[in-house]
Coordinates of C-alpha atoms in Angstrom, one line a residue:
Chain A
M1 CA 130.1 117.4 113.9
D2 CA 128.4 113.7 114.5
D3 CA 127.2 112.5 112.8
S4 CA 123.9 112.1 113.8
I5 CA 121.3 115.2 115.8
L6 CA 121.7 115.4 118.6
L7 CA 119.7 117.1 122.1
A8 CA 122.7 120.2 121.7
H9 CA 121.8 120.6 117.4
G10 CA 118.3 122.4 119.4
S11 CA 120.1 124.0 123.0
G12 CA 120.5 127.2 120.3
G13 CA 124.0 126.8 121.3
K14 CA 127.6 126.8 119.1
L15 CA 125.4 123.5 117.9
S16 CA 122.8 124.7 116.5
H17 CA 124.5 127.5 114.8
E18 CA 127.1 124.7 113.6
L19 CA 123.8 122.9 112.0
V20 CA 122.4 126.0 109.6
E21 CA 125.2 127.3 108.6
K22 CA 126.4 123.8 107.6
K23 CA 123.3 122.0 106.7
F24 CA 121.0 124.6 105.8
L25 CA 122.1 127.5 104.6
P26 CA 125.5 126.5 101.8
F27 CA 122.1 124.2 99.2
L28 CA 119.0 127.9 100.4
A29 CA 120.9 130.2 100.7
N30 CA 120.0 133.9 98.8
P31 CA 120.9 137.5 100.3
A32 CA 117.6 137.3 103.2
L33 CA 117.5 134.4 104.5
N34 CA 122.1 135.0 104.7
K35 CA 121.7 137.8 106.6
L36 CA 120.4 135.1 109.3
D37 CA 118.2 138.3 111.8
D38 CA 114.9 137.4 113.1
S39 CA 112.8 138.1 110.2
A40 CA 113.3 138.7 106.1
I41 CA 112.3 141.3 104.5
F42 CA 111.0 141.6 101.1
E43 CA 109.1 143.7 98.9
A44 CA 105.7 142.8 98.1
S45 CA 102.9 145.0 96.6
G46 CA 99.6 143.9 95.7
R47 CA 97.5 141.4 96.7
M48 CA 99.1 138.6 98.2
A49 CA 98.0 135.0 99.5
F50 CA 99.8 132.9 102.4
T51 CA 99.6 129.4 103.2
I52 CA 100.8 126.9 105.3
D53 CA 102.1 123.9 105.4
S54 CA 103.4 120.7 107.7
H55 CA 104.7 117.7 106.3
V56 CA 104.1 114.1 108.7
V57 CA 105.1 111.7 106.0
D58 CA 105.5 108.4 106.7
P59 CA 108.4 107.0 105.2
I60 CA 110.2 110.1 104.6
F61 CA 111.8 109.1 101.9
F62 CA 109.6 107.4 98.7
P63 CA 109.8 106.6 95.2
G64 CA 109.5 109.7 93.6
G65 CA 110.4 112.2 97.0
D66 CA 110.8 113.1 99.9
I67 CA 109.6 114.7 102.8
G68 CA 112.0 118.0 101.8
K69 CA 110.5 118.0 97.9
L70 CA 107.0 117.2 99.5
A71 CA 107.2 120.7 101.7
V72 CA 108.5 122.8 99.2
C73 CA 105.4 121.7 96.7
G74 CA 102.2 121.7 99.2
T75 CA 103.2 125.1 100.1
V76 CA 104.5 126.5 96.1
N77 CA 100.3 123.9 95.0
D78 CA 98.1 126.0 98.4
L79 CA 99.4 129.1 96.3
S80 CA 99.3 128.5 93.3
M81 CA 95.3 127.2 94.1
N82 CA 94.1 130.8 94.3
G83 CA 96.1 131.4 91.1
A84 CA 98.6 133.3 92.2
K85 CA 102.9 133.8 92.3
P86 CA 104.8 131.4 94.3
L87 CA 107.4 133.8 95.7
Y88 CA 108.9 132.9 99.0
L89 CA 108.6 129.8 101.9
S90 CA 109.2 129.7 105.6
L91 CA 110.3 125.9 106.3
S92 CA 110.6 124.7 109.9
A93 CA 112.3 121.6 110.8
I94 CA 111.2 119.3 113.7
I95 CA 114.2 116.9 114.1
E96 CA 114.7 113.7 116.5
E97 CA 116.8 112.7 118.7
G98 CA 119.6 110.3 117.1
F99 CA 118.4 111.5 113.6
L100 CA 121.3 111.4 110.6
L101 CA 122.6 114.3 109.2
S102 CA 123.1 112.1 105.9
E103 CA 119.8 112.0 105.7
L104 CA 118.9 115.5 106.9
E105 CA 121.3 116.6 104.3
R106 CA 120.0 114.8 101.3
I107 CA 116.5 115.9 102.5
V108 CA 118.2 120.2 102.7
Q109 CA 119.2 118.7 99.4
S110 CA 115.9 118.1 97.5
I111 CA 114.3 121.0 98.9
K112 CA 117.3 123.0 96.8
K113 CA 116.1 120.9 93.8
A114 CA 112.6 121.4 94.1
A115 CA 113.0 125.5 95.4
E116 CA 115.4 125.8 92.1
E117 CA 112.2 124.1 90.4
A118 CA 109.8 126.0 91.4
E119 CA 111.4 129.4 91.5
I120 CA 111.0 130.7 95.4
S121 CA 113.7 130.9 97.8
I122 CA 113.5 130.5 101.3
I123 CA 113.8 133.1 103.3
A124 CA 113.2 132.1 106.7
G125 CA 114.0 129.5 108.9
D126 CA 113.3 127.8 112.5
T127 CA 114.6 124.1 113.5
K128 CA 113.8 122.0 116.9
V129 CA 115.5 119.2 118.2
V130 CA 113.0 117.1 120.3
N131 CA 113.1 114.0 122.2
R132 CA 113.9 110.7 121.1
G133 CA 110.7 109.7 120.1
Q134 CA 108.7 112.2 121.0
A135 CA 108.8 113.1 117.4
D136 CA 109.0 110.8 114.3
K137 CA 111.7 111.6 112.3
L138 CA 111.7 114.1 111.1
F139 CA 108.7 116.7 110.3
I140 CA 108.8 120.4 108.0
T141 CA 106.3 122.5 108.7
T142 CA 106.3 125.9 105.3
S143 CA 104.5 128.5 105.1
G144 CA 104.7 130.4 101.7
V145 CA 103.8 134.0 99.9
G146 CA 102.4 134.2 97.5
I147 CA 101.2 137.0 94.8
V148 CA 98.0 137.7 92.2
P149 CA 97.9 139.1 89.1
P150 CA 95.1 141.9 89.1
G151 CA 92.7 140.1 87.5
V152 CA 93.0 136.9 88.8
D153 CA 89.7 135.1 90.8
I154 CA 89.8 131.5 91.9
S155 CA 88.0 130.5 94.6
G156 CA 86.6 126.8 95.5
A157 CA 83.7 129.8 95.9
N158 CA 83.4 130.1 91.9
A159 CA 82.0 126.7 90.4
R160 CA 79.2 127.1 88.4
A161 CA 76.7 125.5 86.6
G162 CA 77.2 124.8 82.7
D163 CA 81.6 124.5 83.3
K164 CA 84.0 122.2 82.5
V165 CA 85.5 119.6 85.5
L166 CA 89.3 119.0 84.8
L167 CA 92.3 116.8 86.1
S168 CA 95.7 117.6 85.0
G169 CA 96.7 113.3 84.9
T170 CA 96.6 110.3 87.0
I171 CA 95.3 110.0 90.5
G172 CA 96.8 108.2 93.4
D173 CA 100.6 108.2 92.6
H174 CA 101.4 109.1 95.6
G175 CA 99.1 107.7 97.7
I176 CA 99.9 104.1 96.1
A177 CA 103.8 104.4 96.0
V178 CA 104.3 106.3 100.1
M179 CA 101.5 103.0 101.1
S180 CA 104.0 100.4 99.5
Q181 CA 106.9 101.7 100.5
R182 CA 105.6 101.6 104.0
E183 CA 104.1 99.2 104.3
G184 CA 107.0 96.6 102.9
L185 CA 103.9 95.8 100.2
R186 CA 105.9 94.6 96.9
F187 CA 105.1 95.4 93.0
S188 CA 106.8 93.6 90.1
M189 CA 107.1 97.9 89.6
T190 CA 108.3 100.5 91.1
L191 CA 105.6 103.3 90.9
E192 CA 106.9 106.9 91.8
S193 CA 104.7 109.6 94.2
D194 CA 103.6 112.4 91.6
C195 CA 105.0 115.0 93.8
A196 CA 106.0 118.5 92.4
P197 CA 105.1 121.9 91.6
L198 CA 102.5 122.4 89.6
N199 CA 102.8 126.8 90.0
K200 CA 103.9 127.6 86.1
L201 CA 101.2 125.0 84.9
V202 CA 99.1 127.4 86.6
S203 CA 100.7 130.1 85.4
Q204 CA 100.2 129.3 81.6
L205 CA 97.2 128.5 82.3
L206 CA 96.3 131.8 83.2
E207 CA 98.2 132.9 80.9
I208 CA 95.2 131.5 77.8
S209 CA 93.0 132.0 80.1
S210 CA 90.7 135.0 82.0
R211 CA 87.8 131.9 82.4
I212 CA 89.2 129.2 85.0
H213 CA 87.0 129.8 87.7
C214 CA 88.0 126.8 90.4
L215 CA 91.8 124.8 91.2
R216 CA 92.8 122.6 93.4
D217 CA 94.9 119.7 94.4
P218 CA 93.4 116.8 95.5
T219 CA 95.4 115.4 98.0
R220 CA 94.4 113.7 101.1
G221 CA 91.2 112.0 100.4
G222 CA 92.3 112.1 97.1
L223 CA 90.0 113.1 93.5
A224 CA 86.3 112.7 95.4
T225 CA 87.2 114.7 98.9
T226 CA 88.3 117.5 96.4
L227 CA 85.3 117.2 94.0
N228 CA 82.7 117.2 97.1
E229 CA 84.5 120.3 98.7
L230 CA 84.4 122.4 95.6
A231 CA 80.6 121.2 95.3
R232 CA 79.6 122.2 98.8
Q233 CA 81.7 125.7 98.6
S234 CA 80.4 126.8 94.9
K235 CA 76.4 125.2 96.4
V236 CA 76.5 122.8 93.0
G237 CA 76.2 119.3 91.5
I238 CA 79.1 117.7 89.5
V239 CA 79.5 114.5 87.9
I240 CA 82.0 113.3 86.2
E241 CA 83.0 109.7 84.8
E242 CA 84.6 107.0 86.0
A243 CA 86.0 106.3 82.8
K244 CA 87.3 109.2 81.5
I245 CA 89.5 109.6 84.6
P246 CA 93.1 108.3 83.7
V247 CA 94.7 106.1 86.8
K248 CA 98.0 103.8 85.5
E249 CA 97.1 100.4 85.2
E250 CA 100.0 99.8 88.2
V251 CA 98.1 102.2 90.6
K252 CA 93.8 100.3 89.2
A253 CA 96.3 96.7 90.9
A254 CA 97.5 98.0 93.4
C255 CA 94.5 99.5 94.6
E256 CA 92.3 96.1 93.0
L257 CA 94.5 94.0 95.6
L258 CA 94.4 95.8 98.7
G259 CA 90.7 97.4 98.6
L260 CA 90.9 100.8 97.1
D261 CA 89.2 102.7 95.0
P262 CA 91.8 105.8 93.4
I263 CA 89.5 108.5 94.0
Y264 CA 90.1 108.4 97.8
V265 CA 94.4 108.1 97.2
A266 CA 96.0 110.9 97.9
N267 CA 98.0 113.1 94.7
E268 CA 100.8 115.2 95.3
G269 CA 101.6 116.7 91.1
K270 CA 97.7 116.9 90.2
L271 CA 95.1 120.1 90.6
V272 CA 91.1 120.0 89.1
A273 CA 90.2 123.3 87.2
I274 CA 86.7 123.6 86.4
V275 CA 86.9 126.3 83.9
D276 CA 83.7 127.9 81.7
P277 CA 83.2 125.2 79.2
A278 CA 83.8 127.9 75.7
D279 CA 87.4 127.7 77.4
A280 CA 87.7 123.6 78.4
D281 CA 89.9 122.3 74.8
K282 CA 92.1 125.6 75.0
I283 CA 92.5 124.9 79.0
L284 CA 93.0 120.8 78.0
A285 CA 95.6 121.7 75.4
R286 CA 97.7 123.5 76.6
M287 CA 98.1 121.1 80.4
R288 CA 98.9 118.1 77.8
K289 CA 101.8 120.4 76.8
N290 CA 103.2 120.7 80.2
S291 CA 105.3 117.5 80.9
Y292 CA 102.9 117.6 84.7
G293 CA 99.8 117.4 82.9
R294 CA 100.7 115.5 79.7
D295 CA 97.6 113.0 81.2
A296 CA 94.9 115.7 81.8
A297 CA 91.4 115.1 81.1
I298 CA 87.9 116.9 80.9
I299 CA 86.0 114.4 83.7
G300 CA 82.4 116.5 84.4
E301 CA 81.0 119.0 84.4
V302 CA 79.4 121.0 86.4
T303 CA 75.3 121.2 87.1
N304 CA 72.4 123.0 89.0
E305 CA 71.5 119.4 90.7
H306 CA 72.3 117.6 93.1
Q307 CA 73.4 120.7 94.6
G308 CA 76.7 119.7 97.8
K309 CA 77.2 116.6 96.2
V310 CA 79.1 114.7 93.2
V311 CA 77.6 112.0 91.0
M312 CA 80.2 108.9 89.2
K313 CA 78.3 108.0 86.3
T314 CA 80.5 104.3 86.2
K315 CA 82.0 102.8 83.6
L316 CA 79.4 100.2 84.0
G317 CA 76.5 102.7 83.6
P318 CA 75.4 103.5 86.6
S319 CA 75.0 106.2 87.7
R320 CA 76.4 106.6 92.3
I321 CA 76.5 109.1 94.5
V322 CA 80.8 109.4 95.3
D323 CA 81.1 111.2 99.0
M324 CA 84.5 112.7 101.0
L325 CA 86.3 110.3 102.3
S326 CA 85.2 108.9 105.4
G327 CA 88.3 107.4 108.2
E328 CA 91.1 105.9 106.8
L329 CA 91.6 104.9 103.6
L330 CA 92.1 101.1 104.7
P331 CA 92.2 98.0 102.6
R332 CA 89.7 95.3 102.8
I333 CA 90.1 91.7 105.0
C334 CA 87.5 89.0 103.7
Chain B
M1 CA 77.5 79.1 106.8
K2 CA 76.5 76.1 108.6
A3 CA 74.1 77.2 111.1
L4 CA 72.9 80.2 108.8
L5 CA 71.5 77.5 106.6
D6 CA 70.9 75.3 109.1
S7 CA 68.5 77.9 111.0
G8 CA 66.2 77.9 107.5
E9 CA 65.7 81.7 108.5
V10 CA 66.7 82.7 105.2
K11 CA 65.5 81.0 101.7
L12 CA 68.2 81.5 100.3
D13 CA 68.5 80.5 96.2
G14 CA 72.6 81.4 96.0
I15 CA 76.0 82.5 97.8
I16 CA 78.4 84.4 97.1
G17 CA 81.4 83.0 98.5
P18 CA 84.2 85.3 100.3
G19 CA 87.0 86.2 97.8
H20 CA 90.4 86.1 100.0
V21 CA 89.4 84.2 102.6
S22 CA 89.0 81.3 99.6
V23 CA 92.7 82.3 98.2
I24 CA 93.6 80.0 101.9
I25 CA 91.5 77.8 102.4
G26 CA 90.3 76.9 98.3
S27 CA 86.7 76.1 97.4
H28 CA 86.7 72.5 98.2
P29 CA 85.6 73.4 102.0
Y30 CA 82.0 74.6 101.1
E31 CA 80.9 71.9 99.0
F32 CA 78.8 70.6 101.8
I33 CA 76.7 73.4 100.6
P34 CA 75.0 72.6 97.5
Q35 CA 75.3 68.8 98.7
D36 CA 73.4 68.8 101.7
Y37 CA 71.7 72.1 100.9
G38 CA 71.3 71.9 97.7
V39 CA 72.2 75.6 97.6
A40 CA 74.3 77.3 94.6
C41 CA 77.7 78.4 96.0
V42 CA 79.8 80.7 93.3
I43 CA 83.3 82.4 95.5
S44 CA 83.7 85.8 94.0
G45 CA 86.4 88.6 93.0
F46 CA 85.7 91.9 94.6
E47 CA 85.4 94.6 91.7
P48 CA 82.4 94.7 89.7
L49 CA 82.8 92.4 86.5
D50 CA 83.7 89.9 89.3
I51 CA 80.7 90.3 91.4
L52 CA 78.3 90.4 88.3
L53 CA 80.2 87.4 87.5
C54 CA 79.6 85.2 89.8
I55 CA 75.5 86.5 90.3
D56 CA 75.6 85.4 86.3
K57 CA 77.0 81.9 87.0
L58 CA 74.7 81.7 90.3
V59 CA 71.3 82.3 88.4
E60 CA 72.4 79.6 85.3
Q61 CA 73.2 77.2 88.1
I62 CA 70.0 78.3 89.9
E63 CA 68.2 78.1 86.3
K64 CA 69.9 74.5 85.6
G65 CA 69.0 73.1 88.4
E66 CA 72.4 72.1 89.0
P67 CA 73.6 73.8 92.4
K68 CA 77.6 73.7 93.0
V69 CA 81.0 75.1 93.7
E70 CA 82.4 77.8 91.3
I71 CA 85.0 80.0 91.5
A72 CA 84.7 83.3 89.1
Y73 CA 87.8 85.2 90.7
P74 CA 89.9 82.3 89.4
R75 CA 93.3 85.5 89.2
G76 CA 93.2 84.5 93.2
V77 CA 91.3 82.0 93.9
K78 CA 92.7 78.1 93.6
P79 CA 90.5 75.1 94.2
E80 CA 93.0 73.4 96.4
G81 CA 94.2 77.5 98.1
N82 CA 97.2 78.5 99.4
R83 CA 98.4 75.1 100.6
K84 CA 101.1 76.1 103.0
A85 CA 99.8 79.4 104.3
W86 CA 96.9 76.9 105.3
Q87 CA 99.6 74.9 106.7
L88 CA 100.8 77.6 109.4
T89 CA 97.4 78.5 109.9
E90 CA 96.8 75.2 110.7
K91 CA 99.8 75.0 112.9
V92 CA 99.4 78.1 114.9
F93 CA 96.0 77.9 115.2
E94 CA 92.7 75.2 115.6
I95 CA 88.9 74.7 115.6
G96 CA 86.7 76.0 118.1
E97 CA 83.7 77.3 119.3
A98 CA 83.3 81.5 118.7
N99 CA 80.6 83.8 119.2
W100 CA 78.9 85.5 116.3
R101 CA 77.1 88.6 116.1
G102 CA 72.7 87.9 115.1
I103 CA 73.5 84.1 116.3
G104 CA 75.4 83.4 119.0
I105 CA 78.0 80.9 120.6
V106 CA 78.5 78.3 117.7
P107 CA 80.9 75.2 117.3
Q108 CA 83.2 74.5 115.2
S109 CA 83.4 78.4 113.4
G110 CA 86.7 79.9 114.5
L111 CA 89.9 80.1 115.3
K112 CA 91.2 79.9 118.3
V113 CA 96.0 80.2 119.3
R114 CA 96.5 76.5 119.8
G115 CA 98.8 76.0 123.2
K116 CA 101.8 75.5 122.4
Y117 CA 101.3 79.7 121.0
E118 CA 99.3 80.7 124.2
R119 CA 101.8 83.2 124.5
F120 CA 101.1 85.3 121.9
D121 CA 97.2 84.6 122.7
A122 CA 95.9 88.2 124.4
D123 CA 93.2 86.2 125.7
K124 CA 95.7 84.8 127.8
A125 CA 98.8 86.6 127.9
F126 CA 96.9 89.5 129.3
S127 CA 94.5 88.9 132.3
V128 CA 91.4 91.7 131.1
T129 CA 87.9 90.8 132.0
L130 CA 85.8 92.3 129.5
K131 CA 82.0 92.9 130.1
P132 CA 79.6 91.1 127.7
P133 CA 79.1 92.7 124.4
R134 CA 75.9 94.5 124.6
E135 CA 73.7 95.8 121.3
P136 CA 73.1 99.2 120.6
K137 CA 69.5 99.9 121.2
G138 CA 67.5 99.9 118.6
C139 CA 70.8 98.0 116.0
R140 CA 70.2 95.5 113.5
C141 CA 73.2 94.3 112.9
G142 CA 72.7 91.0 113.4
D143 CA 69.4 90.7 112.1
V144 CA 71.4 92.2 108.7
I145 CA 74.4 89.4 109.2
R146 CA 71.5 86.8 108.9
G147 CA 70.1 88.7 106.0
A148 CA 67.3 88.6 107.3
A149 CA 66.8 92.9 107.4
T150 CA 67.9 95.3 105.1
P151 CA 70.5 97.5 106.4
L152 CA 67.6 100.2 105.2
E153 CA 65.2 98.2 107.7
C154 CA 66.9 99.5 110.3
Q155 CA 66.0 103.1 113.0
L156 CA 69.4 103.5 113.2
F157 CA 70.2 103.8 109.8
K158 CA 71.6 107.1 108.8
K159 CA 69.6 108.6 111.7
V160 CA 72.8 108.0 114.5
C161 CA 74.7 105.2 113.0
T162 CA 76.9 106.7 110.3
P163 CA 80.5 105.9 108.9
E164 CA 81.6 108.7 110.9
S165 CA 79.6 107.4 114.3
P166 CA 78.9 103.4 113.7
A167 CA 75.9 102.2 115.6
G168 CA 76.6 98.6 114.9
P169 CA 79.8 97.0 112.9
C170 CA 78.2 96.9 110.4
M171 CA 79.0 100.2 109.3
V172 CA 82.4 100.3 111.2
S173 CA 83.9 97.9 108.0
S174 CA 83.9 98.9 104.4
E175 CA 82.8 95.7 103.4
G176 CA 79.5 96.0 106.4
A177 CA 76.0 96.1 104.8
C178 CA 75.8 99.0 106.2
A179 CA 78.2 101.1 104.7
A180 CA 77.8 99.9 101.4
Y181 CA 74.1 100.8 101.8
Y182 CA 75.2 104.2 103.3
Q183 CA 77.7 104.6 101.1
Y184 CA 76.6 103.7 97.5
G185 CA 72.5 104.3 98.0
T186 CA 70.9 106.3 94.7
L187 CA 70.1 110.0 94.8
E188 CA 67.3 109.8 97.0
N189 CA 68.3 107.3 99.2
S190 CA 71.4 109.3 99.6
Q191 CA 73.6 110.2 102.6
G192 CA 71.9 113.8 103.3
N193 CA 74.8 116.8 104.2

């Protein structure tokens, strides 16, 4: 086998088989996948959750993760945000001709590690190779199924006035880590992406409270966009306090330099929980016991006023409306 | 800035100087503002506290009746600027006229690529003729840029002109006055759903 991906790896012939058998199966092996049938068969009963997520991150390797880890965590987290216990993923890789096999192997190993941590199996997969220039190195799409435990009803439409808004940790880490890597911005510190599977954190929270109303991971568009989505979906207002939002010093400094607001910067290992006020402290304490929720905080609450809008009390005192992200995140010019 | 001050259209008490530009050029190029026009000038950073500090310094100058150039962003701006960056800029560009929205062509107000580097000058490298820019009907960006109108006085603001579908440049950039009014409006004056 050559050291980079050839169009023949996507032909369906010998090289395609070799690619799957040498680069994917040894790492992702499980009974359903090993059969190499056209579809995977698994047992399931009860309410299921089903989701899909595509990953096209540039660069594919960044401090704290890579596209493989991201592809597993993204789908695991999407399932978790509806209270589902993720079980199985399918994974499709679109690979650009010329992509290094050694890099592919690193990414598959990272997929394996993330899958092990999240305790899920990848039971179906597909690879395609496209001509040079028709894809940027590697795109990965994952879909996943999970089982929703009886009685769990978590939805972006469930927030009620009086509920508390919890955030599981510092914001902006992923977006700034990736942006610094992509644009070659060198800061004296290396900030790592927070990319992580959150299913265990969620199941720990569900064990101690049946009054979690909404969960959502503030990925693209950041915390501000997620809170706006929840306010609109639940037809409520949300008030947050800027001073209570945890932001790492490094992220603050990078954002100040670039003219970005951390509340719009992407995260890949954080969640927002909107919960009944009676359980808020208990849930916060449980979050903080998990390493992915160590810096968790109660950042605000839900109100009947200004429906569909998010208002932030700023550090200087006055309140301002926080809208969804509009367009692209761009550094300031003047 | 000189063209704005010369027009006398808006009676300015003070000028908040630009942070990033001044990182390169320093504070000396603004000295003519207090000297020739008696107007206060303070260079500001970008964070809320930077801007408050800047306004505080402006108010102090105005109250004392002692206009001068000050830097309220000392962690970014030095009086002499960044000499190396400025030398490089001068090597590649020369000062020439520029067309400013709402003001028109102002001599000595822009940078153009020097002849030696003209192969990098998009104007010369590509034979494209552009139609003269046409102002969208009703757009008051020119007035907003000159300080002759606030975004709220523009009929297009928030109706036809939004960050998703901007009519003029003041709504395009997050630094534009209209985008700031839109983004940071009060509850009563906020963007609708």
